[in-house]
XYZ file of C-alpha atoms in Angstrom:
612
model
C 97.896 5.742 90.077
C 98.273 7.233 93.960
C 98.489 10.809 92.656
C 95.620 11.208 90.715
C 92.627 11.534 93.135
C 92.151 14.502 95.195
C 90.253 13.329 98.360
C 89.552 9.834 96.775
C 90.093 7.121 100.161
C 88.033 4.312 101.463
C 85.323 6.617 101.729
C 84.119 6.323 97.929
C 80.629 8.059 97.510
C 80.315 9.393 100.547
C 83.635 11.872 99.733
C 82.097 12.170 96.462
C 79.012 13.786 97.478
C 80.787 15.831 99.894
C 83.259 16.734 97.179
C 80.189 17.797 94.553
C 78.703 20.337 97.245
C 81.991 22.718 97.522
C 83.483 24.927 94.913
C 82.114 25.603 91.595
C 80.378 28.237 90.013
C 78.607 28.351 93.266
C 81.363 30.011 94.771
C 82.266 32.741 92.694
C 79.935 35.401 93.679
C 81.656 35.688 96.840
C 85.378 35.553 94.937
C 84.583 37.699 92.452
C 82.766 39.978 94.930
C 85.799 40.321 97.210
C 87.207 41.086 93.926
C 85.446 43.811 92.431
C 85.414 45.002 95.861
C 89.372 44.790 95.979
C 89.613 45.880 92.839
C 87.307 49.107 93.050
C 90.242 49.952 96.090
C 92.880 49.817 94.446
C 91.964 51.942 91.510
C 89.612 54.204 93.426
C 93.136 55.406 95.112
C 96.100 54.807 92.672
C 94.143 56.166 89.604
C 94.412 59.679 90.310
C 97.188 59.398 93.018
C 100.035 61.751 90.463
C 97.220 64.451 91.042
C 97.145 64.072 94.904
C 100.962 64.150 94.852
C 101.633 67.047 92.837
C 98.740 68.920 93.850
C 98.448 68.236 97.558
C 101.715 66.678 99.044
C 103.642 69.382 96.096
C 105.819 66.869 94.631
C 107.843 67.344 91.195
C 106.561 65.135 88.662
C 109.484 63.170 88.006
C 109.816 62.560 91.837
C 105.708 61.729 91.926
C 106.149 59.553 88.743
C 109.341 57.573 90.020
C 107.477 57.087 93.479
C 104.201 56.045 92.182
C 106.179 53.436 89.240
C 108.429 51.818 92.687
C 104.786 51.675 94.510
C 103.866 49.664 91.226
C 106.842 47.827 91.364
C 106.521 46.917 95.076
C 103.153 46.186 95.278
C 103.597 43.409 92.303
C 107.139 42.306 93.934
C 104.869 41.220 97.284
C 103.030 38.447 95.534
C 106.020 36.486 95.829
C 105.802 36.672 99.230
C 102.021 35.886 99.277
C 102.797 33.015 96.670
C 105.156 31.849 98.549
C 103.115 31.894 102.302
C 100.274 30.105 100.158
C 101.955 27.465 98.898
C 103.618 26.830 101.925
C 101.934 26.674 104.744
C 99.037 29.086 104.740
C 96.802 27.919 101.972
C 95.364 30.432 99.833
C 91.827 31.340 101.633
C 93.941 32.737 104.676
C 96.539 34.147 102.041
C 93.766 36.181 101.014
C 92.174 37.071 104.363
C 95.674 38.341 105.449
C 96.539 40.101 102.932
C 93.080 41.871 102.836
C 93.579 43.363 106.298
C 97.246 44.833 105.471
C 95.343 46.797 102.368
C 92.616 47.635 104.790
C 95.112 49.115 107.381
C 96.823 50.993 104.306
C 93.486 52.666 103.262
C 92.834 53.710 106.496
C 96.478 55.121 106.808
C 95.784 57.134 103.252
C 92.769 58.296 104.683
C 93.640 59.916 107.947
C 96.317 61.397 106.151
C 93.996 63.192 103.398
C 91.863 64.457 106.571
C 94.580 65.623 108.666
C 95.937 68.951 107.732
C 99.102 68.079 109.809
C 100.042 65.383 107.477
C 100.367 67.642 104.589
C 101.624 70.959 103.617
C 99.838 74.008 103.086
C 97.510 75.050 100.542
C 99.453 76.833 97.768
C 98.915 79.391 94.634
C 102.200 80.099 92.895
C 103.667 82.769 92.439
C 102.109 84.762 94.939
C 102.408 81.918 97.776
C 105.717 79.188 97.136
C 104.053 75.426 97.239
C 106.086 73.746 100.115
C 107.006 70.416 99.456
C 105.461 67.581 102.172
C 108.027 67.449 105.111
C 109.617 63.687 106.197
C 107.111 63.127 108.429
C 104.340 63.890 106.052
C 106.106 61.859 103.265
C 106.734 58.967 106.034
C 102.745 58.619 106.452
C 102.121 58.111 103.324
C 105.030 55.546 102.186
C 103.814 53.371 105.479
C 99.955 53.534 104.511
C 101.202 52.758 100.544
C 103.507 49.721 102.187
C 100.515 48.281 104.200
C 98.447 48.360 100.567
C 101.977 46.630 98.912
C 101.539 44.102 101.316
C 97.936 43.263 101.232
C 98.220 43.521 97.249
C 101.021 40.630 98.066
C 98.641 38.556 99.734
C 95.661 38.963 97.607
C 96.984 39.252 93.928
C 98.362 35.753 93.545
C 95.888 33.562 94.824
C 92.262 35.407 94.552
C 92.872 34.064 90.781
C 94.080 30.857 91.567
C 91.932 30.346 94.400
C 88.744 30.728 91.832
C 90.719 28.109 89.673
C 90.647 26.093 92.321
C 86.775 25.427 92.529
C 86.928 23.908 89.174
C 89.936 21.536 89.913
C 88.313 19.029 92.028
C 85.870 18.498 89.349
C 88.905 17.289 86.868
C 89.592 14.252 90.001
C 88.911 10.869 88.643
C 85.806 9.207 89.525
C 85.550 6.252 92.143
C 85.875 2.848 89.772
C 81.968 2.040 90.074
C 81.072 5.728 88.917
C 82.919 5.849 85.671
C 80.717 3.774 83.894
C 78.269 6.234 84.610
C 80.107 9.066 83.143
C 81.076 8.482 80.159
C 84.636 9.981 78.334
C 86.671 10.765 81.220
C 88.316 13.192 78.314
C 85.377 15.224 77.727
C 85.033 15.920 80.947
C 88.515 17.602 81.243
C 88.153 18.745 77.875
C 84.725 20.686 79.577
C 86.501 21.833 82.646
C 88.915 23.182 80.920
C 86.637 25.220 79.143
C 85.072 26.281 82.283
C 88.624 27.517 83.231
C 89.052 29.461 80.152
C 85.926 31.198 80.274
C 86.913 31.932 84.086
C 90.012 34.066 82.956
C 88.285 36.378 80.952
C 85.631 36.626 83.679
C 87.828 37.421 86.390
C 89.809 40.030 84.297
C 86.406 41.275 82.896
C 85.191 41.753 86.477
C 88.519 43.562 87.701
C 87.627 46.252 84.433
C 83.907 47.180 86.191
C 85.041 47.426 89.170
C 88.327 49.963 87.924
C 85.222 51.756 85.020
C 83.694 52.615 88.453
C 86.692 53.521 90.714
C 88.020 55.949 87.782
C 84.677 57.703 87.150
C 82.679 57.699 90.458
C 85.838 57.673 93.086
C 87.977 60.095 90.821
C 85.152 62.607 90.654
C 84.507 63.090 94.299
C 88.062 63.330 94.745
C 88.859 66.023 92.280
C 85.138 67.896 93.326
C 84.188 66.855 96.959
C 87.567 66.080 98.741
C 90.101 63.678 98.967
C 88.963 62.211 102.820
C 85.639 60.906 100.693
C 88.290 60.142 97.854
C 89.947 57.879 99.691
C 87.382 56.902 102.178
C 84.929 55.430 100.205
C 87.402 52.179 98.314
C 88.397 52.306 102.252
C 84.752 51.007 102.934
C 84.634 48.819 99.637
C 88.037 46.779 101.582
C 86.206 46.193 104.206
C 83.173 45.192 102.406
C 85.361 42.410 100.139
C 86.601 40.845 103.356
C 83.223 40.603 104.828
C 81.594 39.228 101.147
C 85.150 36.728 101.128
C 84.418 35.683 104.512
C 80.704 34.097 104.131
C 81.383 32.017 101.243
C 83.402 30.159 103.306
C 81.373 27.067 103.781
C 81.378 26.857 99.793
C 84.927 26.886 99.113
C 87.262 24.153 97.833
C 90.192 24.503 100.075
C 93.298 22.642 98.845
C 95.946 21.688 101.608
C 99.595 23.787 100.531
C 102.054 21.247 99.378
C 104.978 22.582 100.979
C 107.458 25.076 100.179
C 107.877 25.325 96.498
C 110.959 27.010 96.906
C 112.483 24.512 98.974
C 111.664 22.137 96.757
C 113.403 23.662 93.822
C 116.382 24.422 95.826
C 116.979 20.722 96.945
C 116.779 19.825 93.589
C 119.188 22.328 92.229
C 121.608 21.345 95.252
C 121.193 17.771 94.595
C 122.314 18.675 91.248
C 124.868 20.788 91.734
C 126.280 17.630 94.451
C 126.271 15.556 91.693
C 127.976 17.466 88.869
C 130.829 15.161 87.937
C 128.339 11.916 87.698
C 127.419 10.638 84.533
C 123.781 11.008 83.208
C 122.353 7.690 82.169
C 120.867 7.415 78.782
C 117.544 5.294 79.674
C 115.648 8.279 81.904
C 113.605 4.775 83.306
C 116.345 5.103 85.524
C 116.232 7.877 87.360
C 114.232 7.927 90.713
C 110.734 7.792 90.884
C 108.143 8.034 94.234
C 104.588 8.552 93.558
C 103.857 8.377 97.022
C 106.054 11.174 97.835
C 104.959 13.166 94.886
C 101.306 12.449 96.034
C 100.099 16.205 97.487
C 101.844 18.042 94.512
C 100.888 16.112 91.568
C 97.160 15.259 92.010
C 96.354 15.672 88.650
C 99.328 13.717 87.017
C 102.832 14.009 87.367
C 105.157 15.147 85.086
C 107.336 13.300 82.636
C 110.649 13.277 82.165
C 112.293 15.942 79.081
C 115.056 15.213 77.674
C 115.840 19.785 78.123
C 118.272 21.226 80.903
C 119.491 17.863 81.950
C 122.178 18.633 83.726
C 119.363 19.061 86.870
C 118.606 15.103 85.706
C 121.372 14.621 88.393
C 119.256 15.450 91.089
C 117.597 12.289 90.516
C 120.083 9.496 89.545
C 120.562 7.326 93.123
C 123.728 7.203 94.607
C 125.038 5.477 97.860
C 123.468 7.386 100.891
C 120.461 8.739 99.153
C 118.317 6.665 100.529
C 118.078 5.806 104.479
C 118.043 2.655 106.051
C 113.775 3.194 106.482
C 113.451 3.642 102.747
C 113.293 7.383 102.947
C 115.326 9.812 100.418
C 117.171 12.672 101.843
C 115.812 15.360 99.400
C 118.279 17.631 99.122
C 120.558 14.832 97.977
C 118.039 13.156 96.091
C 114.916 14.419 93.791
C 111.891 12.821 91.757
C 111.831 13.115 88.600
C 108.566 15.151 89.240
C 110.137 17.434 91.029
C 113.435 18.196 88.753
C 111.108 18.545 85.885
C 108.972 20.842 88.161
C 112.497 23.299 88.293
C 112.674 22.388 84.575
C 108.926 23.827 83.877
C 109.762 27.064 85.436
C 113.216 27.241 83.866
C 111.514 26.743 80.528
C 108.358 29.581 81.027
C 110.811 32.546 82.266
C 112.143 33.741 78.938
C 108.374 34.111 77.874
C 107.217 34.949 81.269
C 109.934 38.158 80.539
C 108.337 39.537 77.363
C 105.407 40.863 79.538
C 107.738 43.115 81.521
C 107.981 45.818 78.910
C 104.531 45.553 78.808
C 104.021 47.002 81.851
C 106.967 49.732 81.292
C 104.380 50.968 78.559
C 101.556 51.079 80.282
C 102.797 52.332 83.825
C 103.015 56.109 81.647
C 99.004 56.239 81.594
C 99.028 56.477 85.277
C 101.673 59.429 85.279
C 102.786 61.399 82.236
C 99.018 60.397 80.290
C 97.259 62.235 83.200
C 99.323 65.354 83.410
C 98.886 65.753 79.590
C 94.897 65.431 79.861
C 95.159 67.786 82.949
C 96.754 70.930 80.203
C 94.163 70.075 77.402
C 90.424 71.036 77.286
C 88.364 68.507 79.109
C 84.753 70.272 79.169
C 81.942 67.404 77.914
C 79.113 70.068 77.968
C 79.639 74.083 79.329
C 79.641 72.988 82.787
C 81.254 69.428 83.241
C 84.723 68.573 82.638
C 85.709 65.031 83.098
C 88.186 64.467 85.979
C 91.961 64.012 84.179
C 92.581 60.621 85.598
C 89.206 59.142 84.803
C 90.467 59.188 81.002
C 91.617 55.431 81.829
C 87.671 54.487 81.493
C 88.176 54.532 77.593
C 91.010 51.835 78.214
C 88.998 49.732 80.829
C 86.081 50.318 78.602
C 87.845 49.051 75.203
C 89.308 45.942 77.370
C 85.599 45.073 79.010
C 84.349 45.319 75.281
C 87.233 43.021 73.566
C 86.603 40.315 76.853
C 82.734 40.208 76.402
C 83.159 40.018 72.087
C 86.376 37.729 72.633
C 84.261 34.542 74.060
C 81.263 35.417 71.977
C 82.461 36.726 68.731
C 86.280 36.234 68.017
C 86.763 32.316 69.764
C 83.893 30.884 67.378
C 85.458 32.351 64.322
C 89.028 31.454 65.247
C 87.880 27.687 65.690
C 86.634 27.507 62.338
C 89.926 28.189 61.070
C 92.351 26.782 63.907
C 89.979 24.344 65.045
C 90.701 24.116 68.440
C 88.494 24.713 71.052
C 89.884 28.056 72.108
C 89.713 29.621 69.130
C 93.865 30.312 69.391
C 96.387 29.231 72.147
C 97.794 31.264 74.409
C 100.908 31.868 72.663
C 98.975 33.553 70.044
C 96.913 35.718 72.328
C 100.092 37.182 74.303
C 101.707 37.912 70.392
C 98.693 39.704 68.908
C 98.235 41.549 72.711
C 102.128 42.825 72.266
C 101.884 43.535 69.136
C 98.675 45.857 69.402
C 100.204 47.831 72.625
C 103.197 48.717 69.986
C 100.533 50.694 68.194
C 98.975 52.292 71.593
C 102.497 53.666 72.555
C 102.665 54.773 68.989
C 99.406 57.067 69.169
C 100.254 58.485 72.597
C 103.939 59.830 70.876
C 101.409 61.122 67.693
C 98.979 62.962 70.194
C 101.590 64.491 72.339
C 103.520 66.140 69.336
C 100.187 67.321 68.312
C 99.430 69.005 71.340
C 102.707 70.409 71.834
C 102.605 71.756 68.403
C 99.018 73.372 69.892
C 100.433 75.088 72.769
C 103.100 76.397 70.648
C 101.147 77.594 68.081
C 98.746 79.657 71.537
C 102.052 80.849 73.051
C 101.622 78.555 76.188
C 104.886 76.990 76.156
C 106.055 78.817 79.035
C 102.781 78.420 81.095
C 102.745 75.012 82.962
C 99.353 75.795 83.937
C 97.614 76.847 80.961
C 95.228 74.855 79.088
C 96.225 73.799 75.575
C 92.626 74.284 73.723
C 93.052 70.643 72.139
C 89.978 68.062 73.194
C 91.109 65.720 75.874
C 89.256 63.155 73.702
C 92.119 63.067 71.472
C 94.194 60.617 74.359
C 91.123 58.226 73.733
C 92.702 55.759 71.187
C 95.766 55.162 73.087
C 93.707 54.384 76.075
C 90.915 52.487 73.916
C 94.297 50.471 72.085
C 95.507 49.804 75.602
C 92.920 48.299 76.610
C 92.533 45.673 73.999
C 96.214 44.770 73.888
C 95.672 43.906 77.949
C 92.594 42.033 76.929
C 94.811 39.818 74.387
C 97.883 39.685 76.149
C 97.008 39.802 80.325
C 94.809 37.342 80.377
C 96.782 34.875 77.614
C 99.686 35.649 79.796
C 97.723 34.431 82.928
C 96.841 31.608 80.883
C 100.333 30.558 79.834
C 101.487 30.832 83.531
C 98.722 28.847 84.904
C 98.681 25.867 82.513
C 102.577 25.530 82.131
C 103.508 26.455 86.023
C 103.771 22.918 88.131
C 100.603 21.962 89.343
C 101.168 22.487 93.110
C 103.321 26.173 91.870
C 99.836 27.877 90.892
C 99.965 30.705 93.592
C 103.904 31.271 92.445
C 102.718 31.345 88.888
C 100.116 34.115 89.747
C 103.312 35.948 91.595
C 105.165 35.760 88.219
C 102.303 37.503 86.504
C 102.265 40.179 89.064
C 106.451 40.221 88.999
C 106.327 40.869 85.601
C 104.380 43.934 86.671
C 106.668 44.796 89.469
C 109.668 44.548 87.552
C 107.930 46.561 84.687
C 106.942 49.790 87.230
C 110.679 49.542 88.040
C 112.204 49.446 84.427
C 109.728 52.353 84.122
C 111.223 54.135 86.951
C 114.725 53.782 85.564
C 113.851 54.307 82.349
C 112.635 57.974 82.899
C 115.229 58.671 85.341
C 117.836 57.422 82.412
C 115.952 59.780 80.252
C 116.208 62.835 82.567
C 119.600 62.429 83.035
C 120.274 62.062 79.367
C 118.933 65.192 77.860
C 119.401 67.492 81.018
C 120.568 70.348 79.127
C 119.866 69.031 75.478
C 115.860 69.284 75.036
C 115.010 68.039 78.621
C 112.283 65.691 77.535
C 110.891 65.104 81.272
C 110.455 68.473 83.506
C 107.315 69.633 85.281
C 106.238 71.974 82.478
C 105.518 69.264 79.804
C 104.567 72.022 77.163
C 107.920 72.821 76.945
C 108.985 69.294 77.286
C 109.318 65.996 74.865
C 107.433 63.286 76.309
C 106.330 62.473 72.825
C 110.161 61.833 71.936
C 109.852 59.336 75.321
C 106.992 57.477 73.919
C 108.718 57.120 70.635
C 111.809 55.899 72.401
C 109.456 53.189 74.490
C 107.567 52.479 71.033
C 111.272 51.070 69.643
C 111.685 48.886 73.241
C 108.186 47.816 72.574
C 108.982 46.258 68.923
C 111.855 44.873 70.114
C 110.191 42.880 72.888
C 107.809 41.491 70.301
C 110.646 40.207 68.262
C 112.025 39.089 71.605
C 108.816 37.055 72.328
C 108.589 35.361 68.890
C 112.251 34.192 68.931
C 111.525 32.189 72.803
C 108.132 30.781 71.288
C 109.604 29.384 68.620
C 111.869 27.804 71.469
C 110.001 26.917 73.799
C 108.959 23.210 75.065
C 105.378 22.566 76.438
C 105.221 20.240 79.663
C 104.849 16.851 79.511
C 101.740 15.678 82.010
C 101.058 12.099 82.986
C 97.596 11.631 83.083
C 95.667 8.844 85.154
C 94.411 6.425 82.508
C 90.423 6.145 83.292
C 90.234 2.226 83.258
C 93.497 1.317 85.371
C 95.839 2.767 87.428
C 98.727 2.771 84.498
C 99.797 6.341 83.280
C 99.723 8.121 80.116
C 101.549 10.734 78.182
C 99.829 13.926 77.780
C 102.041 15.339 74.783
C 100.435 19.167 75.615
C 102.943 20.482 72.749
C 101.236 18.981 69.814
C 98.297 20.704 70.809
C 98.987 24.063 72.778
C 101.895 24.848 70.749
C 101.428 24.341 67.666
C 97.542 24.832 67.404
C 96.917 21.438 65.416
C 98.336 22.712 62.368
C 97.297 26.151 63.222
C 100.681 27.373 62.459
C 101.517 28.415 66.302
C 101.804 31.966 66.981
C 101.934 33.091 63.573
């Protein structure tokens, strides 16, 4: 089969050996470094940002809310682009060196604006001295350093992950014809690799939770007790040192050659469709166009099959007069593979489940805004002389999630498989349902603990004092973080999952982009969610103002609690119709394909019941 060898030519064990000396788990000390590294950034600045811009820059808080849930929203919407640059043309190594130098130039930005009394307003202490909002220019500064970060988060988010993924692929290639004697089940192999790739997930999600434990307690205390230029400064220097960790692994790294635009490729074979609307689809599918040669760079580990779903885009690939020139070439955006339509098909199919994890991220984009100006009014002294920093309460959420990763592989998988009997202890499917169901009951406790410490103020007389401190323990926002945390340890990473395994082979990066667009589209619902709010009940309880004692952001997390259960219903009804992709595999002892029926197995958990 042409398409099932990635770098197998004339060469035979010469490519082989060059082949066994890249990627691996070689490689991801340097991938996972620029990672953590990355990763330590990004939350080392946007953990405790609602502080600097309500304290510093003197922003409302529905104004600093909406702002930081659109910089959410953008800086998950730029992955596309990154995806898309990847896939393309770029490949993902560069993707990620790129995109690593916008962040870098964004940091820098942040921090020359935290040193520079110029670019912000005066210090303030109402009522004596009015706070002064940040003027246009001051504002300006900081939306250009936070677009340089959206950017580089565009170019690193959706193919770091992949890019890891890709070290393992080449070791799923079939073996030259002499070797396979040698090496046994060509199915246990894949079946090991696999498992390798698993086990990579919840490593690279368990490495992004150290490196946020540390941003959030090490990064969050200097800023609140040395100064925000160190604040900022020091994930500044932990950029720089990812790029330069990225940078000498090079000689390790499995570098796969971009297939071409994606994009284009889905959009010649919806236009070939849409050309031939009023022809008739034949019944065998054996007739519809096939090229394996063509199909060769984006299906090197087996193309897919036809399915007999959305076949209207079947079209695309029935042969008509003037397909096909007079060399043998198709014109492709009159005619498609079958590959190809199904590859349109595949993504078709994933987006309705894709769209449950949206409202995920509309639950959890609070704890970055409303969450930390509630631990700010509550009583957050550890001993007599230490109070923990307000927005490093998120380290009981990171810390739950680290926890549920390391006991998931260890502790829950091997008692799973003795029920389910698969390998993985439970598909996907199930992971994403019991992670969405679990973050019902996080949004639940935050709406519990809010009433509770409303009903403390009250009962102190501090309703009318924004700044007073409610004497209620901080510690009492720990199980919503701690709940958090192992709802994203179910759910991210079985969403990642999902997206990676039922994406189109040569789509990966895009996939990634959907996980992060999910995100982006999240922060955004967020965004209009409380600005639907405030309009609402202006002048009938006015759940969202800057004084939350005398506020009802409890009544808010109620109101996302319903949105959340929804959603979960929402998910269950798409599983139960959704359609896994059909994968031609290279048959180990000739060159004839076979059916990979991944439904039977994925799906359905071989009799596990599914998702329920």
């Amino acid at each position: 089969m042409a398409t099932t060898a990635v770098g197998r030519n004339n060469n035979g064990d010469g490519e082989q050996k060059k082949r066994k000396k890249k990627g691996g788990f070689r490689t991801m000390p340097f991938i996972l470094g620029n990672d953590i590294c990355d990763r330590f950034a990004t939350a080392g600045f946007g953990a405790n940002l609602i502080t600097y811009l309500t304290q510093q820059l003197h922003l409302p808080l529905v104004d600093a809310s909406n702002l930081l849930n659109n910089f959410g929203g953008t800086s998950s919407l730029t992955p596309i682009l990154g995806a898309l640059a990847a896939d393309s043309f770029a490949g993902r190594f560069w993707t990620i060196i790129a995109g690593s130098v916008f962040y870098q130039l964004g940091m820098v930005g942040l921090v020359v604006s935290a040193l520079l009394p110029s670019l912000r307003p005066p210090p303030c202490s109402p009522p004596a001295t009015p706070c002064r909002r940040a003027s246009g220019w001051q504002l300006g500064v900081l939306y250009l350093s936070l677009l340089c970060t959206s950017l580089g988060s565009g170019g690193i988010r959706p193919c770091v992950v992949m890019f890891g993924t890709d070290q393992f692929d080449q070791e799923t290639a079939p073996p030259a014809p002499e070797q396979q004697e040698k090496q046994g089940g060509g199915a246990d192999a894949a079946e090991a690799v696999a498992e390798r790739k698993r086990r990579y997930f919840n490593l690279y999600f368990f490495t992004m939770g150290v490196a946020a434990l540390l941003a959030v307690t090490v990064v969050v205390y200097i800023q609140d007790n040395v100064g925000w230029g160190w604040g900022f400064g020091i994930p500044a220097v932990a950029m720089l040192v990812s790029i330069v960790v990225f940078v000498v692994g090079y000689p390790l790294y499995v570098r796969l050659k971009p297939g071409g635009s994606p994009f284009t490729r889905l959009a010649q074979v919806a236009a070939a469709a849409f050309r031939k609307r009023n022809v008739a689809v034949p019944e065998d599918a054996g007739l519809l166009y096939q090229d394996k040669e063509l199909d060769a760079l984006i299906s090197t580990t087996g193309r897919l099959l036809h399915s007999n779903q959305l076949t209207f885009l079947d079209r695309a690939a029935i042969v008509t007069p003037g397909d096909i020139s007079a060399t043998g070439q198709p014109d492709l955006w009159r005619l498609s593979t079958v590959h190809r339509v199904e590859e349109l098909k595949s993504i078709i199919r994933l987006l309705p489940i894709w769209s449950a994890g949206i409202m995920l991220a509309t639950a959890g984009s609070h704890n970055g805004t409303f969450t930390i100006m509630q631990a700010r009014s509550m009583d957050r002294h550890v001993t007599d002389r230490f109070e923990i920093p307000a927005a490093s309460m998120s380290i009981f959420g990171t810390a739950a999630m680290l926890v549920s990763l390391a006991l998931y592989d260890r502790a829950f998988v091997p008692l799973a498989r003795r029920v389910t009997g698969l390998p993985s202890g439970i598909t996907y499917f199930q992971r994403m349902g019991v992670g969405l169901a679990i973050s019902i009951l996080s949004v639940a406790a935050a709406a519990l603990v809010e009433a509770k410490r409303r009903r403390a103020a009250a009962a102190h007389g501090l309703q009318d004092d924004p700044a007073a401190v409610v004497p209620l323990s901080v510690f009492w926002l720990v199980p919503q973080f701690a709940v958090h945390g192992v709802a994203g340890a179910f759910s991210s990473v079985g969403h990642m999952e999902f997206l990676y395994d039922q994406a189109p082979e040569s789509m990966r990066s895009t996939a990634a982009a959907l996980f992060w667009l999910a995100s982006s589209i999240g922060h955004y619902l967020g965004t209009v969610l409380v600005t639907a709010v405030q309009r609402a009940t202006r002048g009938r309880g006015d759940w969202l103002q800057d004084n939350i004692n005398q506020g009802r952001i409890d009544s808010y997390y109620w109101l996302v609690t319903c949105l959340m259960v929804l959603n979960l219903g929402y998910y269950i009804v798409c599983f139960r119709f959704y359609t896994m992709k059909p994968l031609e595999m290279a048959d180990e002892h000739d060159d004839r394909g076979k059916e990979c029926e991944l439904s039977s197995v994925e799906k359905n958990g071989a009799g596990a019941g599914g998702l329920v």
